[in-house]
């Protein structure tokens, strides 16, 4: 049995979580104060995921704030950054608009409006 | 004349405007110094906002848009690129912008929502040269997130407040190398989740009880010397360590931006750096309210929005009151304030640093917000009136970086003349 300690990143409470593992199998999760914390701990020891927030260059030279519309594998975060940085957004852009599709299981969407 | 003038179009100002509108006020004006609404949220492109308020995780610009959309839909007028120069206790505002020059506005009520700014290098007394490459974390955040410039490649961050932590990740994602985050205190002032996802995820070392003791470089920063500090926060000579770097980010605290409040002669709280307010967020000047980071620095924007809604609702109530008192319009400036029911001042024991509000003038259901001075485990917070505990709550932990709150029922305040908050360590 191995133990892993971690801080939950789901909400600002930042609960201290403890996961007990036997090999790959999760035996118990403690320290969480909500269901989402348990799901986070489970994912964190099996396939850790992160939402990526960044900026994308626009065709007028400005930058636009963007994010992945769902978490992607943590190991792909820097590859995701490379894809965002290789792309240029065509203005105008509305908040929520998809700018890049199929990026490690997510879409890159705009998180702000930008006129031409 | 304008019923309600709101100074600042960030999260506090927008939420206050919407709340005042929902409480029947139509003649509202928001004055904003920047060219866009949203305040600091515009450059906070990371997520984690809105979990309390909207039950979902939003980025800063998305959170700001939720309110900006409402402000637009309600048709609340906004003057952008407008700088307020002064506010008088009689609620006369002097402002300036490119189109109108210098102009004045008589306001029925004013809500101060100017936010805060960062403590600069000059406030820290770090010795050494004064090269380029030293930025406050928020300035670096604006350069990266709004302007698209990476201000450096090899970075040391002093201070582990949330902005410092967020920038450690942001600079790393954009290709910089963050060599260390130094924190003077033996604990971080930032949220635990940010230590996890901004530092641990990228193997960035957090050096607690460490500070920058020297700055090197002539034109551009070439390196910093850091050292461990003892329990009195004095650097320990033999622990000095040189770190080559071209950029130093300072994330060493936020200061409410209260020049206008001081001009208006508003009484201030030396601990929060903001105004002294009652349960309605009214300051010592009748009809002038304060909310958001100009009142006290918050950790979560959701609580800023809540607090600003209280200020907006209270300002609406004040405007209705003076209308009834003076017939139509406001007439002379010296209208009476809404009569106080009581005057309960709230004191703290030092382990609790401050409360907002600091006084209660009307008995209604309220929430007391407070911060503790140190890190504690397993504590009981006592609310004491006349030597007797009238209410208490337990907390498994409390830390200076995380604002606490306790709701109080109006009935509890019956017959109370003063309140004291004390923290008991249960061990």
Short mmCIF file of C-alpha atoms in Angstrom, two decimals:
data_model
loop_
_atom_site.label_atom_id
_atom_site.label_comp_id
_atom_site.label_asym_id
_atom_site.label_seq_id
_atom_site.Cartn_x
_atom_site.Cartn_y
_atom_site.Cartn_z
CA UNK A 1 0.00 0.00 0.00
CA UNK A 2 1.36 3.43 -0.96
CA UNK A 3 0.05 6.79 0.14
CA UNK A 4 -0.08 9.96 -1.94
CA UNK A 5 -0.70 13.38 -0.44
CA UNK A 6 -1.96 16.20 -2.65
CA UNK A 7 -3.75 19.52 -2.54
CA UNK A 8 -7.08 19.62 -4.30
CA UNK A 9 -7.16 22.29 -7.03
CA UNK A 10 -10.89 22.15 -7.80
CA UNK A 11 -11.88 25.11 -5.66
CA UNK A 12 -10.21 27.76 -3.48
CA UNK A 13 -10.70 25.65 -0.31
CA UNK A 14 -7.59 23.69 -1.34
CA UNK A 15 -8.34 20.57 0.74
CA UNK A 16 -5.40 18.33 1.65
CA UNK A 17 -6.17 14.93 0.13
CA UNK A 18 -4.68 11.55 0.90
CA UNK A 19 -5.00 8.69 -1.57
CA UNK A 20 -4.12 5.14 -0.62
CA UNK A 21 -3.00 3.01 -3.54
CA UNK A 22 -2.31 -0.63 -4.04
CA UNK A 23 -0.33 -0.71 -7.25
CA UNK A 24 -2.49 1.25 -9.67
CA UNK A 25 -5.69 0.68 -7.76
CA UNK A 26 -7.16 3.39 -5.52
CA UNK A 27 -8.06 1.86 -2.15
CA UNK A 28 -9.24 4.97 -0.32
CA UNK A 29 -9.49 8.75 -0.61
CA UNK A 30 -9.65 10.99 2.44
CA UNK A 31 -9.46 14.69 3.30
CA UNK A 32 -11.92 15.78 0.61
CA UNK A 33 -14.99 17.77 1.65
CA UNK A 34 -16.95 17.23 -1.57
CA UNK A 35 -17.51 14.66 -4.32
CA UNK A 36 -15.58 16.68 -6.84
CA UNK A 37 -12.51 16.43 -4.59
CA UNK A 38 -12.73 12.64 -4.62
CA UNK A 39 -13.05 12.63 -8.42
CA UNK A 40 -10.03 14.95 -8.65
CA UNK A 41 -7.92 12.67 -6.43
CA UNK A 42 -8.96 9.63 -8.46
CA UNK A 43 -8.02 11.35 -11.74
CA UNK A 44 -4.81 12.78 -10.30
CA UNK A 45 -3.35 9.37 -9.50
CA UNK A 46 -4.56 7.68 -12.69
CA UNK A 47 -4.64 10.30 -15.49
CA UNK A 48 -3.94 13.84 -14.21
CA UNK A 49 -5.64 16.58 -16.21
CA UNK A 50 -5.40 20.36 -16.41
CA UNK A 51 -7.35 23.14 -18.08
CA UNK A 52 -4.92 25.33 -20.03
CA UNK A 53 -5.44 29.10 -20.13
CA UNK A 54 -3.26 31.25 -22.35
CA UNK A 55 -3.31 33.91 -25.03
CA UNK A 56 -3.44 33.61 -28.80
CA UNK A 57 -2.00 36.10 -31.25
CA UNK A 58 -4.63 37.89 -33.40
CA UNK A 59 -4.33 38.92 -37.04
CA UNK A 60 -4.00 42.58 -35.98
CA UNK A 61 -1.04 41.81 -33.71
CA UNK A 62 -2.95 41.98 -30.42
CA UNK A 63 -3.33 39.02 -28.06
CA UNK A 64 -6.60 37.38 -27.07
CA UNK A 65 -7.26 35.32 -23.93
CA UNK A 66 -8.15 31.67 -24.60
CA UNK A 67 -8.60 28.34 -22.80
CA UNK A 68 -9.17 24.66 -23.42
CA UNK A 69 -12.92 24.07 -23.05
CA UNK A 70 -12.19 21.00 -20.90
CA UNK A 71 -9.19 19.63 -19.06
CA UNK A 72 -6.52 17.89 -21.15
CA UNK A 73 -3.89 15.34 -20.04
CA UNK A 74 -1.36 17.13 -17.84
CA UNK A 75 1.51 15.66 -19.88
CA UNK A 76 0.19 17.48 -22.99
CA UNK A 77 0.08 20.98 -21.50
CA UNK A 78 3.30 22.22 -23.15
CA UNK A 79 2.32 20.64 -26.50
CA UNK A 80 -1.03 22.40 -26.22
CA UNK A 81 0.81 25.71 -25.62
CA UNK A 82 2.87 25.12 -28.77
CA UNK A 83 -0.33 24.60 -30.82
CA UNK A 84 -1.94 27.75 -29.40
CA UNK A 85 1.19 29.78 -30.09
CA UNK A 86 1.42 28.50 -33.67
CA UNK A 87 -2.10 29.71 -34.45
CA UNK A 88 -3.45 33.17 -35.27
CA UNK A 89 -7.00 34.18 -34.42
CA UNK A 90 -8.99 35.92 -37.15
CA UNK A 91 -10.89 38.94 -35.77
CA UNK A 92 -13.60 39.65 -34.87
CA UNK A 93 -13.91 36.97 -32.20
CA UNK A 94 -16.80 36.46 -29.76
CA UNK A 95 -16.41 35.01 -26.28
CA UNK A 96 -16.84 31.22 -26.37
CA UNK A 97 -15.96 30.96 -30.08
CA UNK A 98 -13.95 27.87 -31.03
CA UNK A 99 -10.57 28.92 -32.43
CA UNK A 100 -8.87 25.51 -32.69
CA UNK A 101 -10.53 22.09 -32.72
CA UNK A 102 -9.44 18.70 -31.36
CA UNK A 103 -6.55 19.75 -29.17
CA UNK A 104 -5.87 16.67 -27.01
CA UNK A 105 -9.58 16.05 -26.63
CA UNK A 106 -10.54 19.71 -26.15
CA UNK A 107 -11.25 22.80 -28.21
CA UNK A 108 -9.42 26.09 -27.76
CA UNK A 109 -12.05 28.77 -27.19
CA UNK A 110 -11.90 32.55 -26.78
CA UNK A 111 -12.54 33.81 -23.24
CA UNK A 112 -13.15 37.42 -24.32
CA UNK A 113 -14.71 39.41 -27.14
CA UNK A 114 -12.47 41.25 -29.56
CA UNK A 115 -13.52 43.53 -32.39
CA UNK A 116 -11.50 43.90 -35.52
CA UNK B 1 -26.86 65.83 -10.80
CA UNK B 2 -26.71 62.05 -10.84
CA UNK B 3 -28.39 59.75 -8.33
CA UNK B 4 -25.52 57.30 -8.06
CA UNK B 5 -21.93 57.65 -9.25
CA UNK B 6 -19.69 54.60 -9.05
CA UNK B 7 -15.95 55.19 -9.19
CA UNK B 8 -14.31 52.18 -10.83
CA UNK B 9 -15.66 49.75 -13.44
CA UNK B 10 -14.02 46.56 -12.20
CA UNK B 11 -15.85 43.63 -10.61
CA UNK B 12 -16.89 45.72 -7.56
CA UNK B 13 -18.15 48.70 -9.55
CA UNK B 14 -20.11 46.59 -12.05
CA UNK B 15 -21.74 44.43 -9.38
CA UNK B 16 -22.66 47.53 -7.32
CA UNK B 17 -24.21 49.15 -10.42
CA UNK B 18 -26.31 46.09 -11.23
CA UNK B 19 -27.49 45.78 -7.61
CA UNK B 20 -28.46 49.47 -7.42
CA UNK B 21 -30.39 49.11 -10.70
CA UNK B 22 -32.19 46.03 -9.41
CA UNK B 23 -33.15 48.09 -6.34
CA UNK B 24 -34.89 50.72 -8.41
CA UNK B 25 -32.17 53.27 -9.17
CA UNK B 26 -32.03 54.28 -12.85
CA UNK B 27 -29.80 57.34 -12.85
CA UNK B 28 -26.42 55.62 -12.46
CA UNK B 29 -23.02 56.50 -13.88
CA UNK B 30 -19.86 54.39 -13.79
CA UNK B 31 -16.55 56.26 -14.11
CA UNK B 32 -13.66 54.07 -15.29
CA UNK B 33 -10.04 55.11 -15.74
CA UNK B 34 -9.23 52.35 -18.25
CA UNK B 35 -10.48 52.05 -21.84
CA UNK B 36 -12.56 48.99 -20.99
CA UNK B 37 -14.70 47.64 -18.13
CA UNK B 38 -13.47 44.68 -16.10
CA UNK B 39 -10.62 46.11 -14.05
CA UNK B 40 -7.89 43.68 -13.08
CA UNK B 41 -9.95 40.68 -14.31
CA UNK B 42 -9.00 41.59 -17.89
CA UNK B 43 -5.45 40.43 -17.27
CA UNK B 44 -6.35 37.51 -14.97
CA UNK B 45 -6.75 35.08 -17.87
CA UNK B 46 -6.38 32.01 -15.62
CA UNK B 47 -9.42 30.11 -14.37
CA UNK B 48 -10.84 29.58 -10.90
CA UNK B 49 -13.23 32.53 -10.74
CA UNK B 50 -16.96 32.25 -10.17
CA UNK B 51 -17.26 28.94 -8.31
CA UNK B 52 -19.23 30.56 -5.49
CA UNK B 53 -21.17 33.08 -7.54
CA UNK B 54 -21.96 31.09 -10.68
CA UNK B 55 -21.19 27.50 -9.64
CA UNK B 56 -18.73 27.09 -12.48
CA UNK B 57 -15.10 27.76 -13.12
CA UNK B 58 -14.51 30.85 -15.25
CA UNK B 59 -11.46 32.80 -16.35
CA UNK B 60 -11.14 36.44 -15.29
CA UNK B 61 -12.32 37.90 -18.63
CA UNK B 62 -15.30 35.50 -18.67
CA UNK B 63 -16.28 36.48 -15.13
CA UNK B 64 -16.00 40.18 -16.01
CA UNK B 65 -18.14 39.63 -19.12
CA UNK B 66 -20.99 38.16 -17.03
CA UNK B 67 -21.28 41.57 -15.35
CA UNK B 68 -20.37 43.77 -18.31
CA UNK B 69 -23.15 42.10 -20.28
CA UNK B 70 -25.65 42.98 -17.54
CA UNK B 71 -24.37 46.58 -17.35
CA UNK B 72 -24.84 46.88 -21.13
CA UNK B 73 -28.25 45.18 -21.21
CA UNK B 74 -29.54 47.41 -18.41
CA UNK B 75 -28.22 50.43 -20.30
CA UNK B 76 -26.21 51.74 -17.35
CA UNK B 77 -24.07 54.64 -18.62
CA UNK B 78 -20.30 54.28 -18.42
CA UNK B 79 -17.61 56.88 -19.01
CA UNK B 80 -14.37 55.13 -19.97
CA UNK B 81 -10.89 56.71 -20.04
CA UNK B 82 -12.14 58.96 -17.26
CA UNK B 83 -10.03 59.76 -14.24
CA UNK B 84 -11.64 61.00 -11.04
CA UNK B 85 -9.50 63.76 -9.53
CA UNK B 86 -11.34 64.41 -6.29
CA UNK B 87 -14.36 63.53 -4.19
CA UNK B 88 -15.72 65.91 -1.56
CA UNK B 89 -17.62 64.90 1.59
CA UNK B 90 -20.60 66.73 0.07
CA UNK B 91 -20.45 64.22 -2.81
CA UNK B 92 -19.13 66.54 -5.46
CA UNK B 93 -16.92 64.64 -7.90
CA UNK B 94 -14.30 66.25 -10.13
CA UNK B 95 -13.17 64.13 -13.05
CA UNK B 96 -11.38 64.49 -16.35
CA UNK B 97 -11.30 62.86 -19.76
CA UNK B 98 -10.15 63.75 -23.26
CA UNK B 99 -13.56 64.77 -24.59
CA UNK B 100 -15.00 66.75 -21.70
CA UNK B 101 -11.89 68.22 -20.11
CA UNK B 102 -12.33 68.74 -16.39
CA UNK B 103 -15.92 68.45 -15.20
CA UNK B 104 -17.86 68.06 -11.96
CA UNK B 105 -20.79 65.83 -11.03
CA UNK B 106 -23.06 66.25 -8.02
CA UNK B 107 -23.99 62.79 -6.78
CA UNK B 108 -26.87 61.65 -4.58
CA UNK B 109 -24.69 58.77 -3.46
CA UNK B 110 -21.19 57.58 -4.34
CA UNK B 111 -19.77 54.08 -4.35
CA UNK B 112 -15.99 53.89 -4.10
CA UNK B 113 -14.78 50.86 -6.08
CA UNK B 114 -11.25 51.85 -7.11
CA UNK B 115 -9.59 48.55 -6.24
CA UNK B 116 -6.01 48.24 -5.10
CA UNK B 117 -2.49 48.39 -6.43
CA UNK B 118 0.71 46.48 -5.84
CA UNK B 119 3.33 47.28 -3.25
CA UNK B 120 6.39 48.43 -5.24
CA UNK B 121 10.13 47.73 -4.86
CA UNK B 122 10.57 51.06 -3.09
CA UNK B 123 8.45 49.79 -0.19
CA UNK B 124 10.77 46.82 0.42
CA UNK B 125 14.19 48.39 1.03
CA UNK B 126 16.08 45.80 -1.05
CA UNK B 127 19.66 46.99 -1.49
CA UNK B 128 21.57 46.81 -4.76
CA UNK B 129 21.48 48.40 -8.18
CA UNK B 130 18.43 49.62 -10.06
CA UNK B 131 18.60 47.79 -13.38
CA UNK B 132 15.79 47.04 -15.84
CA UNK B 133 14.08 43.69 -15.38
CA UNK B 134 12.37 44.25 -12.01
CA UNK B 135 8.60 44.22 -12.27
CA UNK B 136 5.67 43.89 -9.96
CA UNK B 137 3.94 40.58 -10.74
CA UNK B 138 0.82 42.38 -11.92
CA UNK B 139 2.79 44.51 -14.37
CA UNK B 140 4.39 41.38 -15.79
CA UNK B 141 0.91 39.85 -15.98
CA UNK B 142 -0.33 42.80 -18.02
CA UNK B 143 2.71 42.65 -20.33
CA UNK B 144 2.28 38.92 -21.00
CA UNK B 145 -1.51 38.62 -21.05
CA UNK B 146 -2.63 41.93 -22.57
CA UNK B 147 0.35 43.18 -24.54
CA UNK B 148 1.85 39.87 -25.65
CA UNK B 149 5.39 40.55 -24.40
CA UNK B 150 7.41 38.14 -22.30
CA UNK B 151 9.42 40.44 -20.01
CA UNK B 152 12.24 37.96 -19.36
CA UNK B 153 13.61 34.45 -19.72
CA UNK B 154 15.16 33.57 -16.36
CA UNK B 155 12.98 34.60 -13.50
CA UNK B 156 13.07 34.82 -9.72
CA UNK B 157 9.84 35.72 -7.93
CA UNK B 158 9.81 37.39 -4.51
CA UNK B 159 6.60 36.82 -2.59
CA UNK B 160 4.23 33.88 -2.87
CA UNK B 161 0.95 35.75 -3.03
CA UNK B 162 -1.49 34.42 -5.60
CA UNK B 163 -0.39 36.78 -8.37
CA UNK B 164 3.23 35.66 -7.92
CA UNK B 165 2.22 32.00 -8.08
CA UNK B 166 -0.01 32.52 -11.11
CA UNK B 167 2.81 34.38 -12.89
CA UNK B 168 5.30 31.60 -12.10
CA UNK B 169 3.09 29.25 -14.13
CA UNK B 170 2.28 31.77 -16.82
CA UNK B 171 5.92 32.68 -17.51
CA UNK B 172 6.81 28.96 -17.55
CA UNK B 173 4.05 28.17 -20.06
CA UNK B 174 5.36 30.93 -22.31
CA UNK B 175 8.88 29.50 -22.25
CA UNK B 176 10.62 31.31 -19.40
CA UNK B 177 12.46 29.47 -16.66
CA UNK B 178 11.31 30.31 -13.15
CA UNK B 179 14.22 29.47 -10.87
CA UNK B 180 12.62 30.07 -7.49
CA UNK B 181 9.78 31.68 -5.62
CA UNK B 182 11.08 33.20 -2.37
CA UNK B 183 8.73 33.85 0.53
CA UNK B 184 9.81 35.83 3.60
CA UNK B 185 7.26 34.13 5.85
CA UNK B 186 7.45 30.44 6.85
CA UNK B 187 4.21 29.90 4.88
CA UNK B 188 2.78 31.08 1.58
CA UNK B 189 0.23 33.87 1.43
CA UNK B 190 -1.32 32.27 -1.64
CA UNK B 191 -4.05 29.66 -1.98
CA UNK B 192 -2.94 26.04 -1.50
CA UNK B 193 -4.38 25.13 -4.91
CA UNK B 194 -2.10 27.66 -6.57
CA UNK B 195 1.02 26.22 -4.90
CA UNK B 196 -0.06 22.85 -6.28
CA UNK B 197 -1.01 23.77 -9.83
CA UNK B 198 1.38 26.69 -10.43
CA UNK B 199 4.56 25.56 -8.68
CA UNK B 200 4.45 21.81 -8.01
CA UNK B 201 3.14 21.02 -11.51
CA UNK B 202 6.25 22.64 -12.99
CA UNK B 203 8.79 21.68 -10.30
CA UNK B 204 9.35 25.32 -9.36
CA UNK B 205 10.96 25.51 -5.91
CA UNK B 206 9.14 27.48 -3.20
CA UNK B 207 11.74 28.78 -0.77
CA UNK B 208 9.93 29.63 2.45
CA UNK B 209 11.63 31.93 5.01
CA UNK B 210 13.80 33.32 2.20
CA UNK B 211 14.16 36.81 0.82
CA UNK B 212 16.14 38.75 -1.77
CA UNK B 213 19.04 40.54 -0.07
CA UNK B 214 20.88 41.99 -3.07
CA UNK B 215 20.19 42.93 -6.67
CA UNK B 216 22.98 42.79 -9.27
CA UNK B 217 23.34 44.21 -12.76
CA UNK B 218 24.02 47.54 -14.37
CA UNK B 219 21.63 48.10 -17.28
CA UNK B 220 19.72 44.81 -17.09
CA UNK B 221 19.28 42.60 -14.05
CA UNK B 222 22.02 39.93 -13.97
CA UNK B 223 21.17 38.13 -10.77
CA UNK B 224 19.88 38.31 -7.24
CA UNK B 225 21.31 37.16 -3.93
CA UNK B 226 18.81 35.40 -1.72
CA UNK B 227 19.17 34.28 1.89
CA UNK B 228 17.24 32.38 4.52
CA UNK B 229 15.79 34.53 7.29
CA UNK B 230 15.64 33.78 11.02
CA UNK B 231 12.47 33.87 13.14
CA UNK B 232 12.79 37.67 13.34
CA UNK B 233 12.91 37.79 9.53
CA UNK B 234 16.56 38.88 9.53
CA UNK B 235 18.71 37.38 6.74
CA UNK B 236 21.21 34.74 7.89
CA UNK B 237 24.57 35.75 6.38
CA UNK B 238 25.99 32.25 5.77
CA UNK B 239 22.91 31.17 3.79
CA UNK B 240 23.45 33.76 1.02
CA UNK B 241 23.06 32.25 -2.43
CA UNK B 242 23.50 33.92 -5.84
CA UNK B 243 20.93 33.14 -8.54
CA UNK B 244 21.62 34.42 -12.06
CA UNK B 245 18.44 35.82 -13.61
CA UNK B 246 17.29 38.59 -15.95
CA UNK B 247 13.93 39.20 -14.30
CA UNK B 248 12.70 39.67 -10.75
CA UNK B 249 8.96 39.73 -10.11
CA UNK B 250 7.63 41.20 -6.89
CA UNK B 251 4.42 39.80 -5.45
CA UNK B 252 4.62 41.36 -2.04
CA UNK B 253 1.18 42.60 -1.21
CA UNK B 254 -1.63 44.81 -2.38
CA UNK B 255 -2.62 48.22 -1.07
CA UNK B 256 -6.16 49.60 -1.39
CA UNK B 257 -6.06 52.68 -3.62
CA UNK B 258 -7.65 55.25 -1.32
CA UNK B 259 -6.31 58.68 -2.34
CA UNK B 260 -9.85 59.80 -3.21
CA UNK B 261 -11.31 58.48 0.06
CA UNK B 262 -8.66 60.38 2.05
CA UNK B 263 -9.44 63.59 0.16
CA UNK B 264 -13.07 63.15 1.05
CA UNK B 265 -12.07 63.04 4.73
CA UNK B 266 -13.34 59.50 5.17
CA UNK B 267 -12.19 57.71 8.33
CA UNK B 268 -9.82 54.87 7.58
CA UNK B 269 -8.90 51.52 9.15
CA UNK B 270 -5.12 51.35 9.66
CA UNK B 271 -5.14 47.54 9.38
CA UNK B 272 -7.14 47.09 6.16
CA UNK B 273 -5.90 50.29 4.52
CA UNK B 274 -9.53 50.89 3.53
CA UNK B 275 -12.42 52.90 4.92
CA UNK B 276 -14.18 52.13 8.18
CA UNK B 277 -17.65 50.95 7.18
CA UNK B 278 -20.91 49.80 8.70
CA UNK B 279 -22.98 46.76 7.73
CA UNK B 280 -24.24 48.60 4.61
CA UNK B 281 -20.64 49.39 3.53
CA UNK B 282 -21.33 53.06 4.22
CA UNK B 283 -18.22 55.03 5.19
CA UNK B 284 -18.01 57.80 7.81
CA UNK B 285 -19.26 60.21 5.11
CA UNK B 286 -23.04 59.81 4.71
CA UNK B 287 -23.96 58.64 1.22
CA UNK B 288 -20.44 57.48 0.36
CA UNK B 289 -20.06 53.71 0.25
CA UNK B 290 -17.02 51.50 -0.40
CA UNK B 291 -16.65 47.92 -1.65
CA UNK B 292 -14.20 45.49 -3.18
CA UNK B 293 -10.44 45.75 -2.91
CA UNK B 294 -10.50 49.47 -2.14
CA UNK B 295 -12.22 48.51 1.13
CA UNK B 296 -10.05 45.50 2.00
CA UNK B 297 -8.05 43.16 -0.20
CA UNK B 298 -10.03 40.03 -1.07
CA UNK B 299 -8.76 36.61 -2.17
CA UNK B 300 -11.81 35.78 -4.28
CA UNK B 301 -13.64 37.97 -6.74
CA UNK B 302 -16.89 36.16 -5.88
CA UNK B 303 -16.79 37.83 -2.46
CA UNK B 304 -16.03 41.18 -4.08
CA UNK B 305 -19.21 40.85 -6.14
CA UNK B 306 -21.24 39.94 -3.03
CA UNK B 307 -19.86 42.86 -1.05
CA UNK B 308 -20.43 45.29 -3.92
CA UNK B 309 -24.03 44.12 -4.21
CA UNK B 310 -24.52 45.09 -0.54
CA UNK B 311 -23.04 48.54 -1.28
CA UNK B 312 -25.26 48.94 -4.37
CA UNK B 313 -28.40 47.95 -2.49
CA UNK B 314 -27.52 50.24 0.44
CA UNK B 315 -26.78 53.18 -1.85
CA UNK B 316 -30.21 52.66 -3.47
CA UNK B 317 -31.80 52.73 -0.03
CA UNK B 318 -29.92 55.93 0.83
CA UNK B 319 -31.03 57.61 -2.41
CA UNK B 320 -34.67 56.69 -1.78
CA UNK B 321 -34.36 58.03 1.76
CA UNK B 322 -32.96 61.43 0.79
CA UNK B 323 -35.58 61.74 -1.97
CA UNK B 324 -38.36 61.28 0.57
CA UNK B 325 -36.68 63.67 3.01
CA UNK B 326 -36.06 66.47 0.56
CA UNK B 327 -39.01 66.05 -1.81
CA UNK B 328 -37.74 65.56 -5.32
CA UNK B 329 -34.07 65.85 -6.12
CA UNK B 330 -31.47 66.26 -3.49
CA UNK B 331 -31.58 70.01 -2.93
CA UNK B 332 -28.89 71.11 -0.52
CA UNK B 333 -25.96 68.82 0.08
CA UNK B 334 -26.31 68.44 3.80
CA UNK B 335 -29.14 65.90 3.80
CA UNK B 336 -29.49 63.86 6.93
CA UNK B 337 -28.17 60.34 6.96
CA UNK B 338 -30.55 57.44 7.51
CA UNK B 339 -30.97 57.51 11.33
CA UNK B 340 -28.85 54.94 13.09
CA UNK B 341 -30.64 52.33 15.22
CA UNK B 342 -27.58 51.54 17.23
CA UNK B 343 -23.82 51.98 17.18
CA UNK B 344 -22.02 48.73 17.81
CA UNK B 345 -18.27 48.91 17.26
CA UNK B 346 -16.45 45.66 16.63
CA UNK B 347 -13.00 45.06 18.12
CA UNK B 348 -10.61 42.13 17.70
CA UNK B 349 -7.98 40.40 19.82
CA UNK B 350 -4.93 40.67 17.54
CA UNK B 351 -5.05 37.00 16.56
CA UNK B 352 -7.93 38.23 14.43
CA UNK B 353 -6.48 41.21 12.59
CA UNK B 354 -9.61 42.98 11.42
CA UNK B 355 -13.26 42.69 10.59
CA UNK B 356 -15.39 44.19 7.83
CA UNK B 357 -17.71 45.81 8.67
CA UNK B 358 -16.05 47.49 11.65
CA UNK B 359 -19.32 48.81 13.09
CA UNK B 360 -23.03 48.06 13.02
CA UNK B 361 -25.54 50.90 12.89
CA UNK B 362 -28.64 48.90 12.06
CA UNK B 363 -29.70 45.49 13.27
CA UNK B 364 -30.03 43.26 10.23
CA UNK B 365 -28.75 39.86 9.21
CA UNK B 366 -25.13 40.42 8.33
CA UNK B 367 -21.97 38.50 7.51
CA UNK B 368 -18.81 39.47 9.35
CA UNK B 369 -15.65 39.06 7.28
CA UNK B 370 -12.28 38.80 8.98
CA UNK B 371 -8.68 37.74 8.62
CA UNK B 372 -6.42 36.04 11.14
CA UNK B 373 -2.82 37.11 11.89
CA UNK B 374 -1.10 33.72 11.78
CA UNK B 375 -1.65 30.12 10.75
CA UNK B 376 -3.82 28.21 13.19
CA UNK B 377 -5.25 24.69 13.39
CA UNK B 378 -8.45 23.76 15.19
CA UNK B 379 -9.73 27.07 16.49
CA UNK B 380 -12.92 28.49 17.89
CA UNK B 381 -13.96 32.04 17.03
CA UNK B 382 -15.93 33.68 19.83
CA UNK B 383 -18.21 36.64 19.33
CA UNK B 384 -18.36 38.37 22.68
CA UNK B 385 -20.74 41.01 23.97
CA UNK B 386 -20.38 42.44 27.46
CA UNK B 387 -17.91 39.72 28.46
CA UNK B 388 -20.20 36.89 27.35
CA UNK B 389 -19.84 34.71 24.25
CA UNK B 390 -23.06 35.15 22.29
CA UNK B 391 -22.02 33.09 19.29
CA UNK B 392 -19.07 30.92 18.35
CA UNK B 393 -17.91 28.85 15.41
CA UNK B 394 -15.19 26.24 14.99
CA UNK B 395 -12.74 26.13 12.14
CA UNK B 396 -10.37 23.21 11.43
CA UNK B 397 -7.80 25.72 10.14
CA UNK B 398 -7.32 29.42 9.58
CA UNK B 399 -4.61 31.24 7.65
CA UNK B 400 -3.81 34.91 6.93
CA UNK B 401 -4.18 34.32 3.18
CA UNK B 402 -7.75 33.08 3.44
CA UNK B 403 -10.57 35.41 4.43
CA UNK B 404 -13.07 33.96 6.88
CA UNK B 405 -16.69 34.86 7.42
CA UNK B 406 -19.41 34.34 10.03
CA UNK B 407 -23.09 35.07 9.38
CA UNK B 408 -24.91 36.83 12.24
CA UNK B 409 -28.67 37.01 12.67
CA UNK B 410 -30.23 40.38 13.46
CA UNK B 411 -31.87 38.93 16.58
CA UNK B 412 -28.42 38.21 18.02
CA UNK B 413 -27.64 41.94 18.02
CA UNK B 414 -30.60 42.87 20.23
CA UNK B 415 -29.37 44.83 23.27
CA UNK B 416 -25.74 44.57 22.15
CA UNK B 417 -23.61 47.72 22.49
CA UNK B 418 -20.21 46.40 21.46
CA UNK B 419 -18.80 43.23 19.91
CA UNK B 420 -15.41 41.62 20.28
CA UNK B 421 -14.00 38.78 18.19
CA UNK B 422 -11.56 36.43 19.89
CA UNK B 423 -9.75 33.40 18.55
CA UNK B 424 -9.29 30.44 20.90
CA UNK B 425 -6.71 27.79 20.02
CA UNK B 426 -8.20 24.41 20.92
CA UNK B 427 -4.91 22.61 20.26
#
